[in-house]
Amino acid sequence: MNLDFHGDDELAPGLVDLAVNVRAGTPPEWLRAALHDAVDASAAYPDPRPARAAVARAHGRPEDEVLLTAGAAETFVLVARALRPRRAVVVHPSFTEPEAALRAAGHPLERLLLDPPGYRLRAVPEDADLVVLGNPTNPTSVLHPAADIAALARPERVLLVDEAFADTVPGEPESLAARRDLPGLLVVRSLTKTWGLAGLRVGYALGPADLIARLAAQQPHWPVSTPALAALVACSTPAARAEAEAAAVELESARKALLAALPPGVEVVADPRSSFVLLRVPDGARVRAALREAGFAVRRGDTFPGLSPDHLRVAVRDPETSRAFAEALAGILDPTASPEEFR
C-alpha cells in the first residue's frame, strides 16, 4: 500500500479537481495582500512571536502550548522524532502521513481499523502510549464526538488528534483545541483547507508545554517562513475566524447539494460532515478512470488502510460543479440512462 499517495497525485491539466480538499476560490484578497506584504518583508529572518501569540489568543491557551509548523504534516514527523512509543496505534481509515512518519522513524505500530458502514470510534488498547486519529476524519468525513476522543486520554499516553478539517464544520462542535485538562492531548491544525494555502505549508499544534518543547527541539531554526507566519496572524483574527465560520455554513449547503445529485448505485459511506464525501461504487477502478476521461479527478480510496478500490473520495464544490460530476458519474454507471433522469 502506497502511504505516500495523496490527492494531488490524481491531478492533470484540464481535469476538474475533486481530488484535493482545498476550498476553491482561495486565498481571499485580504489574505493575498498580507502575503504580498510578508514577501516584501522577507529579507529579515522570520519572527514567530506575533504568530504564536495570535494562535494562542485564538484558542485561549498560553503561548508555550503552541507550536508553529511548516504545515500540519510537519508535526507528525516531529512526533516520530521526539517520542519513543512502545505501542503506537493509528486509527484508520485516516490520513496516511502520521503512519508514514512513524514507519520512517522505525517505530513499531499497529492499525486500529474502524468498521463500516459508520466508521465510529471504538476502544484502543489500554497500554497504547501513542494514539493517532483524525477529526473530522480524512477520508471518511466522519466527525467523532469530542467526549469519545477525550475518553482516550491517559497519563503516559500522547493522544494526537489531527483537526486539519475542524474548521470545515460550523461551530467546530467536536474540537478539542481549547482543552488543557486532558493529559498528553496534542491537537494538530492547518490553514491549508479553508484558506487555500497548501503551497505555503503552514499549520500548528496545541498541547502541554513540556510536549510542545520536546517537539520544538526537533525543529531547525526558522522552520516557518515569514509569509506563513503572516498567514497565521491574519487567519487568527476574529474577522477571519468569522469568515471561516461562514464558509463552513456554506459548505454544509454545498455538501447537501452534492449528495442530492448522486445517481442510483452510489453508496455514501458513513455520515459526511466535512469538505469531502466518501463514496463506494461498483468496479471503482474503472469508474475512476472513466471519470478522468470525462474530465473529473477524484481521489482513489485503496491507498487508505481499510478501504478498497471501490471507494472514491470526492471534494465538495459548488452545486453546479457537483451536478456536472453527478451527471458524468450517472452516465458511467448506467450508459443507457438519459441525463434528465438524474436532474
Short mmCIF file of C-alpha atoms in Angstrom, two decimals, residues 14-342:
data_model
loop_
_atom_site.label_atom_id
_atom_site.label_comp_id
_atom_site.label_asym_id
_atom_site.label_seq_id
_atom_site.Cartn_x
_atom_site.Cartn_y
_atom_site.Cartn_z
CA GLY A 14 -7.76 20.06 -17.89
CA LEU A 15 -9.31 17.97 -15.12
CA VAL A 16 -11.85 19.37 -12.67
CA ASP A 17 -10.23 18.95 -9.28
CA LEU A 18 -12.42 16.89 -6.96
CA ALA A 19 -9.40 15.10 -5.51
CA VAL A 20 -7.84 17.78 -3.29
CA ASN A 21 -9.73 19.02 -0.24
CA VAL A 22 -8.80 22.71 -0.52
CA ARG A 23 -11.61 25.27 -0.68
CA ALA A 24 -11.98 26.76 -4.13
CA GLY A 25 -11.56 30.48 -4.72
CA THR A 26 -8.95 30.95 -2.00
CA PRO A 27 -6.94 32.65 -0.63
CA PRO A 28 -9.18 35.74 -0.37
CA GLU A 29 -7.87 39.15 -1.37
CA TRP A 30 -7.17 40.35 2.19
CA LEU A 31 -5.00 37.28 2.76
CA ARG A 32 -3.23 37.73 -0.57
CA ALA A 33 -2.40 41.29 0.48
CA ALA A 34 -0.97 40.09 3.79
CA LEU A 35 1.17 37.52 1.99
CA HIS A 36 2.39 40.11 -0.51
CA ASP A 37 3.47 42.40 2.31
CA ALA A 38 5.21 39.47 4.01
CA VAL A 39 7.21 38.69 0.88
CA ASP A 40 8.39 42.29 0.83
CA ALA A 41 9.50 41.85 4.45
CA SER A 42 11.30 38.56 3.87
CA ALA A 43 14.84 39.98 3.85
CA ALA A 44 14.83 39.60 7.64
CA TYR A 45 14.77 36.25 9.43
CA PRO A 46 11.29 35.08 10.43
CA ASP A 47 9.97 36.28 13.80
CA PRO A 48 7.46 33.70 15.09
CA ARG A 49 6.39 35.65 18.19
CA PRO A 50 3.41 37.56 16.73
CA ALA A 51 2.03 34.44 15.07
CA ARG A 52 2.45 32.33 18.19
CA ALA A 53 0.68 34.98 20.24
CA ALA A 54 -2.14 35.23 17.69
CA VAL A 55 -2.75 31.48 17.63
CA ALA A 56 -2.62 31.31 21.43
CA ARG A 57 -5.23 34.08 21.72
CA ALA A 58 -7.49 32.41 19.17
CA HIS A 59 -7.59 29.19 21.19
CA GLY A 60 -7.35 30.64 24.70
CA ARG A 61 -4.03 28.99 25.51
CA PRO A 62 -0.64 30.11 26.82
CA GLU A 63 1.95 30.72 24.15
CA ASP A 64 4.18 27.89 25.37
CA GLU A 65 1.39 25.48 24.43
CA VAL A 66 1.59 26.48 20.74
CA LEU A 67 3.98 25.00 18.18
CA LEU A 68 4.13 26.64 14.75
CA THR A 69 4.92 24.22 11.94
CA ALA A 70 5.62 24.10 8.22
CA GLY A 71 2.24 22.54 7.53
CA ALA A 72 0.35 20.18 9.79
CA ALA A 73 2.30 17.28 8.31
CA GLU A 74 5.49 18.52 9.96
CA THR A 75 4.01 17.77 13.38
CA PHE A 76 3.77 14.08 12.51
CA VAL A 77 7.46 13.99 11.64
CA LEU A 78 8.36 15.84 14.85
CA VAL A 79 6.32 13.38 16.92
CA ALA A 80 8.11 10.48 15.23
CA ARG A 81 11.48 12.07 16.03
CA ALA A 82 10.77 13.21 19.58
CA LEU A 83 8.87 10.23 21.00
CA ARG A 84 9.82 6.62 21.54
CA PRO A 85 6.46 4.88 21.73
CA ARG A 86 6.33 1.30 22.93
CA ARG A 87 2.94 0.71 21.35
CA ALA A 88 1.73 3.21 18.78
CA VAL A 89 -1.80 2.82 17.45
CA VAL A 90 -3.03 4.64 14.35
CA VAL A 91 -6.79 4.69 13.87
CA HIS A 92 -7.78 4.01 10.25
CA PRO A 93 -9.08 4.73 7.68
CA SER A 94 -7.36 8.09 8.06
CA PHE A 95 -4.74 10.45 6.66
CA THR A 96 -1.67 8.32 5.99
CA GLU A 97 1.12 10.81 6.79
CA PRO A 98 1.21 10.06 10.55
CA GLU A 99 1.74 6.35 9.92
CA ALA A 100 4.26 7.05 7.17
CA ALA A 101 6.26 9.29 9.53
CA LEU A 102 6.22 6.73 12.33
CA ARG A 103 7.30 3.94 9.99
CA ALA A 104 10.09 6.06 8.51
CA ALA A 105 11.42 6.61 12.03
CA GLY A 106 11.40 2.87 12.70
CA HIS A 107 8.68 2.80 15.34
CA PRO A 108 6.56 -0.32 15.78
CA LEU A 109 2.91 0.45 15.25
CA GLU A 110 -0.41 -1.19 14.71
CA ARG A 111 -3.55 -0.18 12.88
CA LEU A 112 -6.94 0.01 14.51
CA LEU A 113 -9.36 -0.40 11.60
CA LEU A 114 -12.79 1.08 12.25
CA ASP A 115 -15.77 -0.81 10.94
CA PRO A 116 -18.08 0.20 8.12
CA PRO A 117 -20.63 1.47 7.49
CA GLY A 118 -20.29 4.17 10.17
CA TYR A 119 -16.56 4.01 10.93
CA ARG A 120 -17.31 5.04 14.50
CA LEU A 121 -14.55 5.30 17.08
CA ARG A 122 -14.03 2.34 19.40
CA ALA A 123 -11.71 1.41 22.25
CA VAL A 124 -7.97 1.35 21.71
CA PRO A 125 -5.54 -0.96 23.54
CA GLU A 126 -5.16 0.22 27.11
CA ASP A 127 -1.37 0.05 27.02
CA ALA A 128 -1.02 2.15 23.84
CA ASP A 129 1.23 5.10 24.66
CA LEU A 130 0.65 6.90 21.34
CA VAL A 131 -2.77 7.06 19.69
CA VAL A 132 -3.33 8.91 16.41
CA LEU A 133 -6.66 9.76 14.81
CA GLY A 134 -8.34 12.46 12.75
CA ASN A 135 -11.46 14.50 13.48
CA PRO A 136 -13.17 15.07 11.12
CA THR A 137 -11.51 12.04 9.63
CA ASN A 138 -9.96 12.06 6.19
CA PRO A 139 -11.19 10.26 4.03
CA THR A 140 -14.44 9.10 5.66
CA SER A 141 -15.63 12.64 6.61
CA VAL A 142 -16.80 11.19 9.93
CA LEU A 143 -16.97 13.62 12.86
CA HIS A 144 -16.34 11.78 16.13
CA PRO A 145 -17.90 13.12 19.35
CA ALA A 146 -15.39 15.09 21.39
CA ALA A 147 -16.33 13.12 24.50
CA ASP A 148 -15.41 9.84 22.81
CA ILE A 149 -11.98 11.16 21.86
CA ALA A 150 -11.39 12.77 25.24
CA ALA A 151 -12.09 9.41 26.86
CA LEU A 152 -8.97 8.04 25.14
CA ALA A 153 -6.64 10.41 27.02
CA ARG A 154 -4.44 8.82 29.68
CA PRO A 155 -1.39 9.76 31.73
CA GLU A 156 1.76 8.48 29.97
CA ARG A 157 -0.07 8.48 26.61
CA VAL A 158 0.16 11.00 23.78
CA LEU A 159 -3.21 11.38 22.09
CA LEU A 160 -2.64 13.04 18.71
CA VAL A 161 -5.82 14.40 17.12
CA ASP A 162 -5.50 15.68 13.56
CA GLU A 163 -8.01 18.54 13.31
CA ALA A 164 -6.90 19.78 9.89
CA PHE A 165 -10.55 19.87 8.81
CA ALA A 166 -12.10 21.04 12.09
CA ASP A 167 -12.93 24.48 10.74
CA THR A 168 -14.96 22.97 7.90
CA VAL A 169 -17.68 22.13 10.45
CA PRO A 170 -19.83 25.05 11.61
CA GLY A 171 -19.07 25.93 15.22
CA GLU A 172 -16.31 23.29 15.44
CA PRO A 173 -18.53 21.42 17.93
CA GLU A 174 -16.23 18.44 18.48
CA SER A 175 -12.89 20.24 18.52
CA LEU A 176 -10.55 19.67 21.45
CA ALA A 177 -8.27 22.59 20.55
CA ALA A 178 -9.16 24.53 23.71
CA ARG A 179 -8.93 21.57 26.11
CA ARG A 180 -6.00 21.93 28.51
CA ASP A 181 -7.19 19.41 31.09
CA LEU A 182 -6.55 16.21 29.11
CA PRO A 183 -3.15 14.59 29.69
CA GLY A 184 -0.99 14.18 26.61
CA LEU A 185 -3.50 15.71 24.19
CA LEU A 186 -1.83 17.09 21.06
CA VAL A 187 -4.16 18.80 18.58
CA VAL A 188 -2.86 19.47 15.06
CA ARG A 189 -4.39 22.22 12.93
CA SER A 190 -3.85 23.55 9.41
CA LEU A 191 -4.62 26.65 7.35
CA THR A 192 -4.43 24.65 4.14
CA LYS A 193 -8.02 23.57 3.69
CA THR A 194 -10.13 26.63 4.39
CA TRP A 195 -7.71 29.30 3.21
CA GLY A 196 -6.17 27.57 0.16
CA LEU A 197 -2.57 27.63 1.35
CA ALA A 198 -1.32 24.13 0.58
CA GLY A 199 1.75 25.52 -1.17
CA LEU A 200 2.68 27.78 1.73
CA ARG A 201 3.00 24.95 4.29
CA VAL A 202 1.53 26.47 7.42
CA GLY A 203 0.00 24.84 10.47
CA TYR A 204 0.38 24.46 14.20
CA ALA A 205 0.00 22.11 17.12
CA LEU A 206 -1.54 22.70 20.56
CA GLY A 207 -0.59 20.69 23.61
CA PRO A 208 1.05 20.60 27.04
CA ALA A 209 4.06 22.90 27.28
CA ASP A 210 6.50 20.09 28.02
CA LEU A 211 5.38 18.09 24.99
CA ILE A 212 5.47 21.18 22.77
CA ALA A 213 9.03 21.85 23.94
CA ARG A 214 10.09 18.29 23.07
CA LEU A 215 8.68 18.67 19.56
CA ALA A 216 10.20 22.13 19.08
CA ALA A 217 13.63 20.74 19.96
CA GLN A 218 13.42 18.63 16.79
CA GLN A 219 12.84 21.61 14.53
CA PRO A 220 15.60 23.51 12.71
CA HIS A 221 15.99 27.23 13.27
CA TRP A 222 13.32 29.32 11.50
CA PRO A 223 11.12 26.38 10.48
CA VAL A 224 8.19 28.58 9.42
CA SER A 225 8.64 31.23 6.73
CA THR A 226 7.74 34.90 7.08
CA PRO A 227 4.76 34.61 4.68
CA ALA A 228 3.46 31.57 6.57
CA LEU A 229 3.76 33.44 9.86
CA ALA A 230 1.87 36.37 8.34
CA ALA A 231 -0.89 33.98 7.27
CA LEU A 232 -1.16 32.63 10.82
CA VAL A 233 -1.60 36.14 12.18
CA ALA A 234 -4.12 37.14 9.51
CA CYS A 235 -6.20 33.97 9.79
CA SER A 236 -6.34 34.05 13.59
CA THR A 237 -8.22 37.35 13.85
CA PRO A 238 -11.90 37.39 14.90
CA ALA A 239 -12.87 38.64 11.45
CA ALA A 240 -11.04 35.82 9.70
CA ARG A 241 -12.49 33.22 12.03
CA ALA A 242 -15.97 34.61 11.35
CA GLU A 243 -15.30 34.30 7.62
CA ALA A 244 -14.18 30.70 8.10
CA GLU A 245 -17.40 30.01 10.01
CA ALA A 246 -19.48 31.47 7.17
CA ALA A 247 -17.58 29.31 4.69
CA ALA A 248 -18.32 26.22 6.81
CA VAL A 249 -22.03 27.04 6.78
CA GLU A 250 -21.96 27.48 3.01
CA LEU A 251 -20.09 24.19 2.73
CA GLU A 252 -22.90 22.36 4.51
CA SER A 253 -25.35 23.51 1.87
CA ALA A 254 -22.98 22.60 -0.96
CA ARG A 255 -22.44 19.13 0.50
CA LYS A 256 -26.19 18.52 0.67
CA ALA A 257 -26.45 19.55 -2.98
CA LEU A 258 -23.74 17.06 -3.94
CA LEU A 259 -25.36 14.22 -2.04
CA ALA A 260 -28.76 15.00 -3.51
CA ALA A 261 -27.39 14.92 -7.05
CA LEU A 262 -25.72 11.50 -6.79
CA PRO A 263 -27.26 8.82 -9.03
CA PRO A 264 -28.52 5.38 -8.02
CA GLY A 265 -25.82 2.80 -7.47
CA VAL A 266 -23.65 5.13 -5.40
CA GLU A 267 -23.24 4.39 -1.71
CA VAL A 268 -22.49 7.36 0.51
CA VAL A 269 -20.19 6.00 3.20
CA ALA A 270 -20.95 6.95 6.81
CA ASP A 271 -22.32 10.42 7.66
CA PRO A 272 -20.13 13.03 5.91
CA ARG A 273 -19.56 16.24 7.87
CA SER A 274 -16.52 17.83 6.24
CA SER A 275 -15.47 19.25 2.88
CA PHE A 276 -15.41 15.86 1.16
CA VAL A 277 -17.52 12.73 0.95
CA LEU A 278 -16.50 9.10 0.67
CA LEU A 279 -18.40 7.14 -1.95
CA ARG A 280 -18.48 3.47 -2.85
CA VAL A 281 -19.28 2.39 -6.38
CA PRO A 282 -19.12 -0.96 -8.17
CA ASP A 283 -15.93 -1.52 -10.14
CA GLY A 284 -14.39 1.61 -8.65
CA ALA A 285 -11.09 1.49 -10.55
CA ARG A 286 -12.93 1.50 -13.88
CA VAL A 287 -15.25 4.26 -12.71
CA ARG A 288 -12.36 6.43 -11.57
CA ALA A 289 -10.62 6.00 -14.92
CA ALA A 290 -13.84 6.80 -16.77
CA LEU A 291 -14.33 9.92 -14.66
CA ARG A 292 -10.87 11.07 -15.73
CA GLU A 293 -11.89 10.55 -19.35
CA ALA A 294 -14.97 12.67 -18.59
CA GLY A 295 -12.80 15.41 -17.12
CA PHE A 296 -13.03 14.81 -13.36
CA ALA A 297 -10.24 13.90 -10.96
CA VAL A 298 -11.37 12.10 -7.79
CA ARG A 299 -9.25 10.58 -5.02
CA ARG A 300 -8.76 6.82 -5.12
CA GLY A 301 -9.57 5.07 -1.85
CA ASP A 302 -7.41 1.98 -1.93
CA THR A 303 -4.29 3.74 -0.60
CA PHE A 304 -6.10 4.30 2.71
CA PRO A 305 -5.84 1.33 5.09
CA GLY A 306 -9.22 -0.31 5.43
CA LEU A 307 -10.64 0.88 2.10
CA SER A 308 -10.88 -0.73 -1.33
CA PRO A 309 -10.60 0.29 -5.00
CA ASP A 310 -14.38 0.76 -4.95
CA HIS A 311 -14.02 3.72 -2.57
CA LEU A 312 -13.70 7.21 -4.06
CA ARG A 313 -13.21 10.44 -2.10
CA VAL A 314 -14.87 13.44 -3.70
CA ALA A 315 -14.34 17.06 -2.66
CA VAL A 316 -17.40 19.24 -2.14
CA ARG A 317 -17.54 22.02 -4.71
CA ASP A 318 -20.24 24.46 -5.81
CA PRO A 319 -23.60 22.89 -6.72
CA GLU A 320 -23.14 23.42 -10.45
CA THR A 321 -19.84 21.52 -10.44
CA SER A 322 -21.36 18.79 -8.27
CA ARG A 323 -24.30 18.36 -10.66
CA ALA A 324 -21.96 18.08 -13.63
CA PHE A 325 -19.92 15.47 -11.77
CA ALA A 326 -23.06 13.53 -10.80
CA GLU A 327 -24.29 13.50 -14.38
CA ALA A 328 -20.94 12.17 -15.58
CA LEU A 329 -20.97 9.53 -12.87
CA ALA A 330 -24.53 8.53 -13.76
CA GLY A 331 -23.56 8.06 -17.37
CA ILE A 332 -20.63 5.87 -16.38
CA LEU A 333 -22.67 3.69 -14.02
CA ASP A 334 -25.62 3.39 -16.43
CA PRO A 335 -24.74 4.34 -20.02
CA THR A 336 -28.35 3.71 -21.12
CA ALA A 337 -29.83 6.36 -18.82
CA SER A 338 -30.55 9.87 -20.03
CA PRO A 339 -29.04 12.81 -18.10
CA GLU A 340 -32.55 14.18 -17.37
CA GLU A 341 -33.26 11.19 -15.12
CA PHE A 342 -30.71 12.42 -12.59
#
